[in-house]
Amino acid sequence: MSVNQQAHTGPPYGQPQPGYQGYQQPAYGGQPLPGVPQSQYGAYNGPMPGYQQPVPPQGYFPSLGFPSKGSPVSLNSDTSSLAPNFIGSLRAPPTSGAPPPATGASLPSGHLAYSQFGHGDVQNGIPASAAPMQRPPASQPFLPGSAPTPVSQTSTFQQYGPPPASVQQLSNHMAGMTIGSTTASAPPPAGLGYGPPTSVPPVSGSFSATGSGLYTPYTASQGPPPTSVSQGLPLAQPPFLGQPISTQRLPTQVPGFAPPPSSTGIGPSSYSPATGAPRPPTMPGPPLSGQTVAGPPTSQPNHISSPPPPSTMSGPHPGPPMSGLHGPPPPTHPPQPGYQMQQNGSFGQVRGPQPNYGGAYPGTPNYGSQPGPPPPPKRLDPDSIPSPQLNELPPQQKPRHRIDPDAIPSPIQVIEDDRSNRGSEPFVTGVRGQVPPLVTTNFLVKDQGNASPRYIRCTSYNIPCTSDMAKQSQVPLAAVIKPLATLPPEETLPYLVDHGESGPVRCNRCKAYMCPFMQFIEGGRRFQCCFCSCVTEVPPHYFQHLDHTGKRVDFYDRPELSLGSYEFLATVDYCKNNKFPSPPAFIFMIDVSYNAVKSGLVRLICEELKSLLDYLPREGNMEESAIRVGFVTYNKVLHFYNVKSSLAQPQMMVVSDVADMFVPLLDGFLVNVNESRTVIASLLDQIPEMFADTRETETVFAPVIQAGLEALKAAECAGKLFIFHTSLPIAEAPGKLKNRDDKKLINTDKEKTLFQPQTSFYNNLAKDCVAQGCCVDLFLFPNQYLDVATLGVVTYQTGGSIYKYAYFQLETDQDRFLNDLRRDVQKEVGFDAVMRVRTSTGIRATDFFGAFYMSNTTDVEMAGLDCDKTITVEFKHDDKLSEDSGALLQCALLYTSCAGQRRLRIHNLSLNCCTQLADLYRNCETDTLINYLAKYAYRGVLGSPVKTVRDALINQCAQILACYRKNCASPSSAGQLILPECMKLLPVYLNCVLKSDVLQPGPEVTTDDRAYIRQLVTSMDVAETNVFFYPRLLPLTKADVDSDSLPAAIRNSEERLSKGDIYLLENGLNIFVWVGVNVQQGLIQNLFGVSSFSQISNALSTLPVLENPFSKKVRSIVDMLQVQRSRYMKLIIVKQEDKLEMLFKHFLVEDKSLSGGASYVDFLCHMHKEIRQLLS
Ligand SMILES: [Zn+2]
């Protein structure tokens, strides 16, 4: 299709792309933590995977113009349709040229084209040089799953548990929630935050635990779930629904791919000397025969160490004085001409206090039995949001709301509009620069040459041609990339292309991979790179004739020529040490100190593993997972277990010299689950008994990671450590920590230290882990401060996940923990991953955000990358762009699959470029912008005072909006606030970021919670940040029990609540069910099984299973939401006027927060003031 080819006519031989050899980039590796070595990551001895072409440059002809097919300046899909309301008022220069969507030539039936049978005459041209046809790449290669027929590959989607409900991606979230803060005098809420504040014991167990997780593609975030999931419940979360997530490729298809036999075994011979000859364990525990295992080794003298020092946490922090914006003091505003006063109700109508319910805090309108006056249908023209005339109101006593909340841009309305406008048609990716539907809309994607928005979303799909324009607008240019995103069953997984021993075809100069935008010339004998313009010879085996339009006749038969996303099978050149990798290993490392045992956690984990091990990730048709497993328990010393299949009983080996960790056994540590099933089961039965009487309270931590790392090194494989840990590691050992929590640092210049690790030890350890492909997933069960900022360093830099369950209680928290663990173990994950983003001349990737490690300025390294993780990449200009050429991105991820197959996943995206600012503003995506801004700010707190970070955010957004007003909006009164249609939610969402616990913590938010949330957000995708910052609020009593749909969401404000109704609020980490005091008794009976409001227990962690339509409906909604999230959300019941309500109110983000965060209305006024100042 012409679309792809036209675009690149760009300056034929433009300048060599500057970035390839590593332009300087400010040092920061994913995490600008002090002490992160920036040195070259040396593990990859072999060719830098994927980024080094083993083939010597050949045939590079400096250009002379091969005819660059004059691409018609396309008329581009005027995305203006997206902004109906507003665009009209803009000068709307034609958007820069994206070619019109493919016409007849397009792939009507999706990817049918890839059927082996190709398309009719496509076969006509056999390469003159006739590369042997023996391995016709076109036919065998893509076996996306097992099914050769592309289009209908629905079955290939296998996700553990229910499939993502909707179009949106799974996102990984973590638990936690933030809490608003209370006023200084308010008593600290029972347990706010991501769990109960660690400093406050759980009041009722009700939500003592922290974070919640869930898992589900965020998709359905608001609307009726796609039909596939809508039936919701059943799919909900059967513990092990079917197969583990897998990508289903047939490994057997890979000729020549076979892990070296020697590497698969764990025989001693396979251990590399690097790990040192196995030293005899210092305490070769006697073989555990049956009960002999009992009892921790004597070396472990039941040392009863004094209990960990009490948390130094200082008491509730007084309502932090907020920087920047207290409710922007409207009173200071000058009279605003354009503001229509309240009288007419159009804007700024002052709501009278509602009768029945006293607002919890001053300034907040009360809510009465009515959900507030029904919003008048009038929707404010975003062009003319009036500013309040504050001067007419006495400063202090005025009601907070001077503007009718219904008159300012509503997130709910924007979401609903997008859903109704764009939810019905598939999003076809054949057009350059097309803005996708919002993440909250359910839609299907058809790949016709650009990567699905499930893989890549951009802050803008139309980039300014010059850096001056970009600077003027202040709109950050960034892409949020989720390379291994899970797709809904209706969509096709990326095809796997196998080019045999020669490997993928790449540009000789910049090493970009073959993609739809490469232009073939000279009858097909060469191709010109769309990224750097270099001309490269087409390898003989890849030759194909061109048709009259200049397109290869096998265009539709090759994913890499016609699709935006696909995979290549990597050759040995892309492997470490020029050796194909062994299948990865999972090592389970269980804290068996006093608290872990006493809480029942150890027994719970062991019981769960017995069944969970049968669901390890596996590929496609493999009957069993290739992943090997190993087990370690620890407190102050480490216990390794030999679970070799030939043993009658597992054997324990103790290493008490934690200062110099080594693995005491080689053979029998990592085993195949099926082969060692009996021994493993015996071990898991014995572990809880062995440590049942332990008095050991101290733990080590770094040696545990070191042990896992050494084991993987010895086995010469990548893998993942699952560490279950309970306390601050104060035992004498490397990486020992001290309690340095100090909330008095909040709002001081030293606040940043709370987010930084207290020692650089873990940064160095992380570097070693990344070099080995050792990913660390951390499950924390703290009863007090355990320094997440430090313990999380290795997890963060290896691409792992952290889960936190504060005050873990078996009864209320086990479901959440087990669901998280199951999903975490089963989800799709790639190991030993390296990602690079290439761009066409003119822009380059300059900054990266996410959970990874960088040893240079271009390669993002991750020991593990799972389907929920995203990497946000920022771009900057280094040259002028052209409207004709547009801009291209190519994200290449080299990774090892769960079966040990080395692959490259490629995502391509073409963007438009513009010379008019209006085009930029018309093609922005606010949700993505917020994702970027939040990550930018959350990284900023590592180095700057929080106030500085907040002020910078406000300033940048004010500049973005001021630039629009100045250059794009039609002339209007200065008193009017004018927002671009695509950014009309920027103020409300930005305010949510500013009020978040990381940037404006309430007194009950713990230091660990903040560090935890900071890390979580850094890996979130756009859908996750969207619901995290602006939670979804659903009136349950309005739900139609006869339908599968969700009730329409309402805005997050107390005013919208009626005391006669029940609501559900979710933010990806928690689910609240709020019950009004006047709810009918019948409803209470139906939902909670009790006869009155007062009898409802807020200690419930699940809703009772009752046989009536309302109960079923509500539980189905809860289950549906759980399935959509990447972590299991903690359910919290909140009764109106109950103490927990304060926690709930923290999430009513349009209201003023108890920690000083501004209300939406106030913040909008504040932004307006800032904008006016910039313009004056
Ligand atoms: Zn190139």
PDB file of C-alpha atoms in Angstrom, residues 1036-1037 1060-1062 1078-1090 1106 1108 1110-1111:
ATOM      1  CA  LEU A1036     -23.750   0.644  41.652  1.00  0.00           C
ATOM      2  CA  THR A1037     -27.344   1.303  42.481  1.00  0.00           C
ATOM      3  CA  GLY A1060     -29.230   6.977  49.046  1.00  0.00           C
ATOM      4  CA  ASP A1061     -26.864   5.170  46.731  1.00  0.00           C
ATOM      5  CA  ILE A1062     -23.925   2.802  46.724  1.00  0.00           C
ATOM      6  CA  ASN A1078     -29.792   6.496  53.466  1.00  0.00           C
ATOM      7  CA  VAL A1079     -29.466   3.461  51.285  1.00  0.00           C
ATOM      8  CA  GLN A1080     -32.613   1.382  51.287  1.00  0.00           C
ATOM      9  CA  GLN A1081     -32.581  -1.471  53.654  1.00  0.00           C
ATOM     10  CA  GLY A1082     -33.446  -3.888  50.904  1.00  0.00           C
ATOM     11  CA  LEU A1083     -30.336  -3.006  48.971  1.00  0.00           C
ATOM     12  CA  ILE A1084     -28.187  -3.403  52.050  1.00  0.00           C
ATOM     13  CA  GLN A1085     -29.724  -6.752  52.728  1.00  0.00           C
ATOM     14  CA  ASN A1086     -29.170  -7.840  49.161  1.00  0.00           C
ATOM     15  CA  LEU A1087     -25.582  -6.746  48.980  1.00  0.00           C
ATOM     16  CA  PHE A1088     -24.236  -7.344  52.464  1.00  0.00           C
ATOM     17  CA  GLY A1089     -26.686  -9.820  53.923  1.00  0.00           C
ATOM     18  CA  VAL A1090     -27.316  -7.696  56.982  1.00  0.00           C
ATOM     19  CA  LEU A1106     -25.749 -13.857  47.991  1.00  0.00           C
ATOM     20  CA  ASN A1108     -30.050 -12.156  44.315  1.00  0.00           C
ATOM     21  CA  PHE A1110     -28.153  -7.048  42.812  1.00  0.00           C
ATOM     22  CA  SER A1111     -25.501  -9.005  44.658  1.00  0.00           C
TER      23      SER A1111
END
